[in-house]
Amino acid sequence: GYQSFLSCEAAASLIRRCLNYALDFRGRQSVPEELAIYALQMLACAQLRQHEPRTQILLHAAPSNGHTVAQLLQEMAELPAAEATIPGEGEAGIGLGSLGLCAQKLMRDFRKSGLVATAPGEEEPASPQPSPGEDEVDAVARAERKRLARERQAAVMIRARLWVRNGEELFRLERIYRSNFWHEYSLDLDIFLLQIGTAVSGNPDRTLSRILQIFQLDQFLEGPETRASQLLAPATEMCLVDAVQLLAVLGRERSLTGNMDQVQLLRRELLNWLCVGDQTHTQLTSSVCPLLTHSPHLDEQLNAVATYTQPKLQGRGRYTLRPECWREFDPFFPHFTRAELQEALHRAHAAKLWHPEWQLDPRTTPPAALM
């Protein structure tokens, strides 16, 4: 399935390096914490597989020089809650205390399932060997995965301003790619095809490694896994965050896998856009996917997730998210821009109705065919 590649040895190495980096540089800025939460989400998605031998490998595989994922997770779970931060302008809104809560939740889940009770032997298992004929069958899917990953990498590099000498045209293309009027034919389908590509891949280590190489993260993946991590350049760090976020989204996104109907999709869109801020009816309908704005269930679902405030004088009436609906807020909603995600996280902390560890909860169960 498309989550199995998140429990391969290449994923374990990536998670260890991300957690090392976040623990080493957590006091510098918000990016290391943001990176760590995406790595923790990869762990949560791998746990959803309920594939115990692979998850044991993921948690306990011993790197040649450094800590296992379980040891790093335990260290992160011990971060003092007093260091928790309330997000401000330009911050991702996660903070050290929130990271500790997320790590504690994962540790509880792993202990409950017996995955961290006893560590296996010290020898690392070899990567799974491709089955006979896999290369021929997988040739087209492998080429498509590579193309789609390159498209996502190009979008990240544009946002990191690595193509600034080419003028504003590339920025406009990237905005169109993510825009609410186009993402159902671009971003959403690319995520879906990448999920299918990883599901049919016979070698998850090779698949994940190629995705990371496309994001030009060879420097981060090379060398021993030590706690003395080297500080990355800002553009490289941004590419790393977006690459790990993409892997987490591939493991948890359910909107295109056939197990969410139109009403569920509409509710999800309305609820997450209201997490960004109170909005008028016009603002909401312009944010939601155009195909869903014509749904006969629009007003019904809007009233279910929001309360309406009557306009005053020259103002306009606005919809506010109901307090009980903060439980469904999804920080991994793929249509958020970075600024919108930061604003939603800030409001979530301020409302005190949402807990950071909730972002590790699965939204829905994947179809059996993809498990």
XYZ file of C-alpha atoms in Angstrom:
371
model
C 0.000 0.000 0.000
C 0.971 3.649 -0.296
C 1.715 3.807 3.440
C 4.107 0.846 3.480
C 6.963 2.872 2.025
C 6.859 5.082 5.167
C 8.091 2.140 7.244
C 11.085 1.220 5.075
C 14.706 1.709 6.133
C 15.108 4.812 3.955
C 12.149 6.377 5.811
C 13.683 5.395 9.157
C 16.933 7.122 8.194
C 15.076 10.253 7.065
C 13.000 10.386 10.269
C 16.124 9.958 12.430
C 17.911 12.761 10.599
C 14.900 15.101 10.828
C 14.448 14.486 14.563
C 18.190 14.950 15.124
C 18.083 18.242 13.236
C 15.011 19.465 15.116
C 16.493 18.578 18.524
C 19.836 20.206 17.696
C 18.463 23.494 16.380
C 15.085 23.753 18.123
C 15.962 27.106 19.728
C 16.943 28.798 16.483
C 13.610 29.289 14.725
C 10.289 27.586 14.068
C 11.363 25.537 11.021
C 13.017 22.674 12.997
C 9.825 22.189 15.009
C 7.794 22.217 11.793
C 10.159 19.646 10.312
C 9.853 17.438 13.399
C 6.058 17.399 13.350
C 6.079 16.212 9.733
C 8.531 13.447 10.681
C 6.262 12.462 13.589
C 3.347 12.359 11.163
C 5.311 9.939 8.974
C 5.656 7.757 12.089
C 1.921 7.983 12.781
C 1.092 7.017 9.182
C 3.470 4.050 9.333
C 1.766 2.933 12.545
C -1.606 2.937 10.762
C -0.395 0.059 8.644
C -0.487 -2.212 11.710
C 2.426 -4.014 10.038
C 4.349 -4.828 13.177
C 7.626 -6.252 11.771
C 8.133 -3.221 9.507
C 7.236 -0.818 12.308
C 9.723 -2.563 14.594
C 12.385 -1.957 11.946
C 11.358 1.670 11.667
C 11.575 2.267 15.418
C 14.516 0.142 16.443
C 16.861 -0.112 13.451
C 20.236 0.940 14.822
C 22.111 3.516 12.708
C 25.853 3.127 12.386
C 26.418 6.283 14.426
C 23.564 7.777 16.419
C 20.239 7.047 18.108
C 17.297 4.934 16.979
C 13.935 6.522 16.177
C 12.521 5.174 19.465
C 15.327 6.832 21.449
C 14.881 10.154 19.666
C 11.127 9.952 20.158
C 11.617 9.343 23.878
C 13.957 12.345 24.118
C 11.422 14.520 22.323
C 8.642 13.267 24.622
C 10.649 14.590 27.581
C 10.785 18.176 26.266
C 9.529 20.472 29.064
C 6.002 21.737 28.569
C 7.091 25.084 30.026
C 8.986 25.764 26.814
C 5.793 25.653 24.747
C 5.404 28.713 22.562
C 2.361 30.591 21.356
C 2.900 31.223 17.659
C 3.452 34.770 16.531
C 3.871 36.385 13.167
C 6.020 34.267 10.861
C 6.048 31.233 13.150
C 4.687 27.814 12.358
C 2.852 27.595 15.671
C 4.114 24.247 16.927
C 6.701 24.910 19.639
C 8.707 22.631 21.880
C 5.931 21.826 24.331
C 3.647 20.836 21.468
C 6.349 18.580 20.057
C 6.636 16.920 23.458
C 2.880 16.274 23.573
C 2.914 14.785 20.068
C 5.890 12.553 20.901
C 4.213 11.438 24.142
C 1.082 10.443 22.239
C 3.086 8.375 19.758
C 5.066 6.736 22.574
C 1.808 5.791 24.341
C 0.422 4.305 21.124
C 3.595 2.353 20.403
C 3.789 1.036 23.986
C 0.129 0.030 23.899
C 0.756 -2.013 20.774
C 3.956 -3.488 22.221
C 6.175 -1.965 19.541
C 8.595 -0.321 21.981
C 8.461 -2.875 24.799
C 11.468 -4.855 23.618
C 13.942 -3.959 20.900
C 14.851 -6.557 18.299
C 18.424 -7.612 17.479
C 21.077 -5.059 16.665
C 21.528 -6.105 13.043
C 19.639 -4.022 10.520
C 17.566 -6.043 8.044
C 18.457 -5.745 4.416
C 16.223 -3.778 2.047
C 13.540 -5.948 0.415
C 14.641 -7.381 -2.936
C 12.485 -6.637 -6.009
C 10.409 -9.551 -7.223
C 11.073 -11.075 -10.671
C 9.743 -8.893 -13.462
C 9.180 -5.890 -11.180
C 11.291 -3.484 -13.242
C 9.286 -4.150 -16.394
C 5.929 -3.803 -14.688
C 7.002 -0.761 -12.690
C 8.753 1.123 -15.511
C 5.857 3.411 -16.426
C 4.858 4.031 -12.797
C 8.456 4.804 -11.856
C 8.786 7.372 -14.657
C 5.467 8.975 -13.669
C 6.480 9.163 -10.000
C 9.711 10.857 -11.013
C 7.895 13.410 -13.172
C 5.331 14.229 -10.484
C 7.978 14.532 -7.777
C 9.956 16.893 -10.016
C 6.866 19.074 -10.431
C 6.443 19.312 -6.666
C 10.154 20.012 -6.235
C 9.979 22.805 -8.819
C 7.053 24.397 -6.956
C 9.030 24.282 -3.695
C 12.102 25.854 -5.304
C 9.954 28.633 -6.755
C 8.523 29.384 -3.304
C 12.079 29.351 -1.895
C 12.919 32.054 -4.494
C 15.616 29.962 -6.150
C 14.201 30.974 -9.554
C 13.868 34.679 -8.794
C 16.078 35.682 -11.731
C 13.458 34.298 -14.107
C 11.016 37.031 -13.107
C 7.507 36.809 -11.671
C 6.113 34.461 -14.327
C 7.185 31.341 -12.412
C 5.594 32.660 -9.225
C 2.335 33.140 -11.103
C 2.488 29.577 -12.461
C 3.026 28.204 -8.957
C 0.072 30.214 -7.633
C -2.136 28.873 -10.436
C -0.999 25.315 -9.651
C -2.181 25.708 -6.030
C -5.135 28.025 -6.649
C -8.602 27.059 -5.466
C -9.916 27.238 -9.035
C -7.332 24.797 -10.398
C -5.934 22.497 -7.688
C -8.528 19.769 -8.323
C -6.983 19.306 -11.795
C -3.353 19.793 -10.735
C -2.230 19.507 -7.115
C -4.887 17.003 -6.020
C -4.378 14.661 -8.966
C -0.592 14.816 -8.574
C -0.893 13.742 -4.927
C -3.261 10.931 -5.917
C -0.976 9.656 -8.685
C 2.013 9.738 -6.337
C -0.001 7.688 -3.824
C -0.804 5.124 -6.517
C 2.820 5.123 -7.664
C 4.132 4.403 -4.176
C 1.454 1.734 -3.690
C 2.543 -0.262 -6.740
C 6.257 0.209 -6.144
C 8.008 -3.035 -5.292
C 10.957 -1.326 -3.607
C 9.854 1.357 -1.092
C 13.451 2.248 -0.113
C 14.332 3.067 -3.716
C 11.086 4.996 -4.253
C 11.538 7.198 -1.199
C 15.236 7.760 -1.906
C 14.470 8.912 -5.445
C 11.833 11.356 -4.249
C 14.347 12.880 -1.822
C 17.062 13.019 -4.469
C 14.714 14.944 -6.749
C 14.380 17.536 -3.965
C 18.208 17.813 -4.051
C 18.603 16.630 -0.455
C 21.672 14.473 -1.057
C 23.729 16.618 1.342
C 21.260 16.042 4.155
C 21.067 12.290 3.550
C 24.799 11.683 3.249
C 27.228 11.069 6.076
C 26.759 9.526 9.537
C 23.629 10.135 11.578
C 25.001 12.109 14.483
C 23.526 14.646 16.871
C 26.049 17.240 15.673
C 23.924 18.123 12.656
C 25.157 20.727 10.196
C 23.014 23.816 9.828
C 21.374 23.846 6.406
C 21.037 26.819 4.112
C 17.569 28.445 4.377
C 16.551 27.363 0.866
C 17.713 23.766 1.480
C 15.901 23.724 4.808
C 12.684 24.862 3.137
C 13.046 22.126 0.489
C 13.578 19.562 3.258
C 10.475 20.689 5.156
C 8.336 20.551 2.019
C 9.710 17.137 1.030
C 8.935 15.600 4.436
C 5.525 17.292 4.439
C 4.809 15.771 1.003
C 5.710 12.292 2.303
C 3.409 12.783 5.304
C 0.567 13.972 3.051
C 1.045 10.955 0.776
C 0.580 8.704 3.795
C -2.527 10.345 5.228
C -4.497 12.106 2.462
C -7.840 10.349 1.841
C -9.811 12.817 -0.294
C -9.134 11.021 -3.589
C -8.910 7.372 -2.527
C -12.643 6.734 -2.807
C -13.689 6.618 0.840
C -14.971 10.201 1.274
C -18.256 11.209 -0.314
C -19.178 14.687 -1.528
C -20.753 15.713 1.782
C -17.634 14.710 3.745
C -15.381 16.527 1.300
C -17.532 19.654 1.497
C -17.558 19.612 5.302
C -13.792 19.178 5.380
C -13.206 22.127 3.037
C -15.578 24.491 4.862
C -14.257 23.562 8.289
C -10.569 23.996 7.455
C -11.053 27.311 5.689
C -12.994 28.599 8.700
C -9.998 27.617 10.855
C -7.998 30.269 8.999
C -10.492 32.993 9.990
C -14.110 34.141 10.127
C -15.378 34.545 6.584
C -18.321 35.821 4.607
C -20.372 33.514 2.406
C -18.652 34.921 -0.691
C -15.180 34.358 0.751
C -16.006 30.770 1.668
C -17.458 29.868 -1.709
C -14.404 31.353 -3.440
C -12.070 29.273 -1.231
C -13.901 25.971 -1.622
C -13.307 23.792 -4.675
C -15.668 25.030 -7.463
C -17.192 21.573 -7.976
C -18.311 21.549 -4.336
C -19.805 25.051 -4.340
C -22.696 23.768 -6.479
C -23.520 20.999 -4.027
C -27.104 21.019 -2.712
C -25.618 20.282 0.737
C -23.608 23.524 0.916
C -25.907 25.490 3.239
C -26.647 22.415 5.335
C -22.959 21.701 5.967
C -22.137 25.367 6.475
C -24.736 25.631 9.238
C -23.410 22.401 10.766
C -19.831 23.670 11.171
C -20.353 27.412 11.649
C -22.480 30.028 13.378
C -23.580 33.137 11.500
C -23.061 36.640 12.884
C -25.517 39.218 11.560
C -23.990 42.268 9.823
C -23.776 45.586 11.674
C -24.127 48.947 9.929
C -21.891 48.828 6.843
C -20.272 45.508 7.761
C -21.033 42.103 6.344
C -22.258 38.974 8.070
C -19.597 36.375 8.809
C -19.438 32.693 9.616
C -17.447 31.522 12.663
C -16.319 27.955 13.258
C -18.270 26.181 15.993
C -16.073 25.360 19.043
C -16.839 21.627 18.884
C -15.593 21.512 15.272
C -12.000 22.412 16.157
C -11.525 18.679 16.812
C -11.671 18.148 13.038
C -9.066 20.806 12.150
C -6.446 19.229 9.893
C -2.997 20.942 9.829
C -2.102 18.691 6.875
C -4.931 20.031 4.704
C -3.094 20.087 1.336
C -4.725 23.272 0.047
C -3.324 25.531 2.773
C -0.535 27.888 1.818
C 2.231 28.314 4.374
C 0.768 31.618 5.579
C -2.749 30.153 5.875
C -1.443 27.181 7.863
C 0.412 29.487 10.264
C -2.718 31.582 10.793
C -4.873 28.489 11.365
C -2.362 27.093 13.899
C -2.252 30.438 15.697
C -6.048 30.512 15.985
C -6.083 26.862 17.084
C -3.686 27.602 19.952
C -5.542 30.776 20.898
C -8.921 28.998 20.953
C -7.575 26.385 23.426
C -10.063 23.952 21.891
C -7.499 22.049 19.856
C -4.534 19.994 21.068
C -1.359 19.606 18.968
C -1.230 15.828 19.394
C -4.599 15.574 17.602
C -2.822 16.223 14.292
C -1.364 12.707 14.569
C -4.823 11.115 14.545
C -5.925 9.432 11.308
C -8.825 11.208 9.603
C -10.293 8.110 7.984
C -9.227 4.534 7.339
C -7.712 3.912 3.872
C -9.544 1.538 1.526
C -8.607 -2.119 1.980
C -7.213 -2.249 -1.551
C -4.606 0.359 -0.642
C -3.617 -1.135 2.716
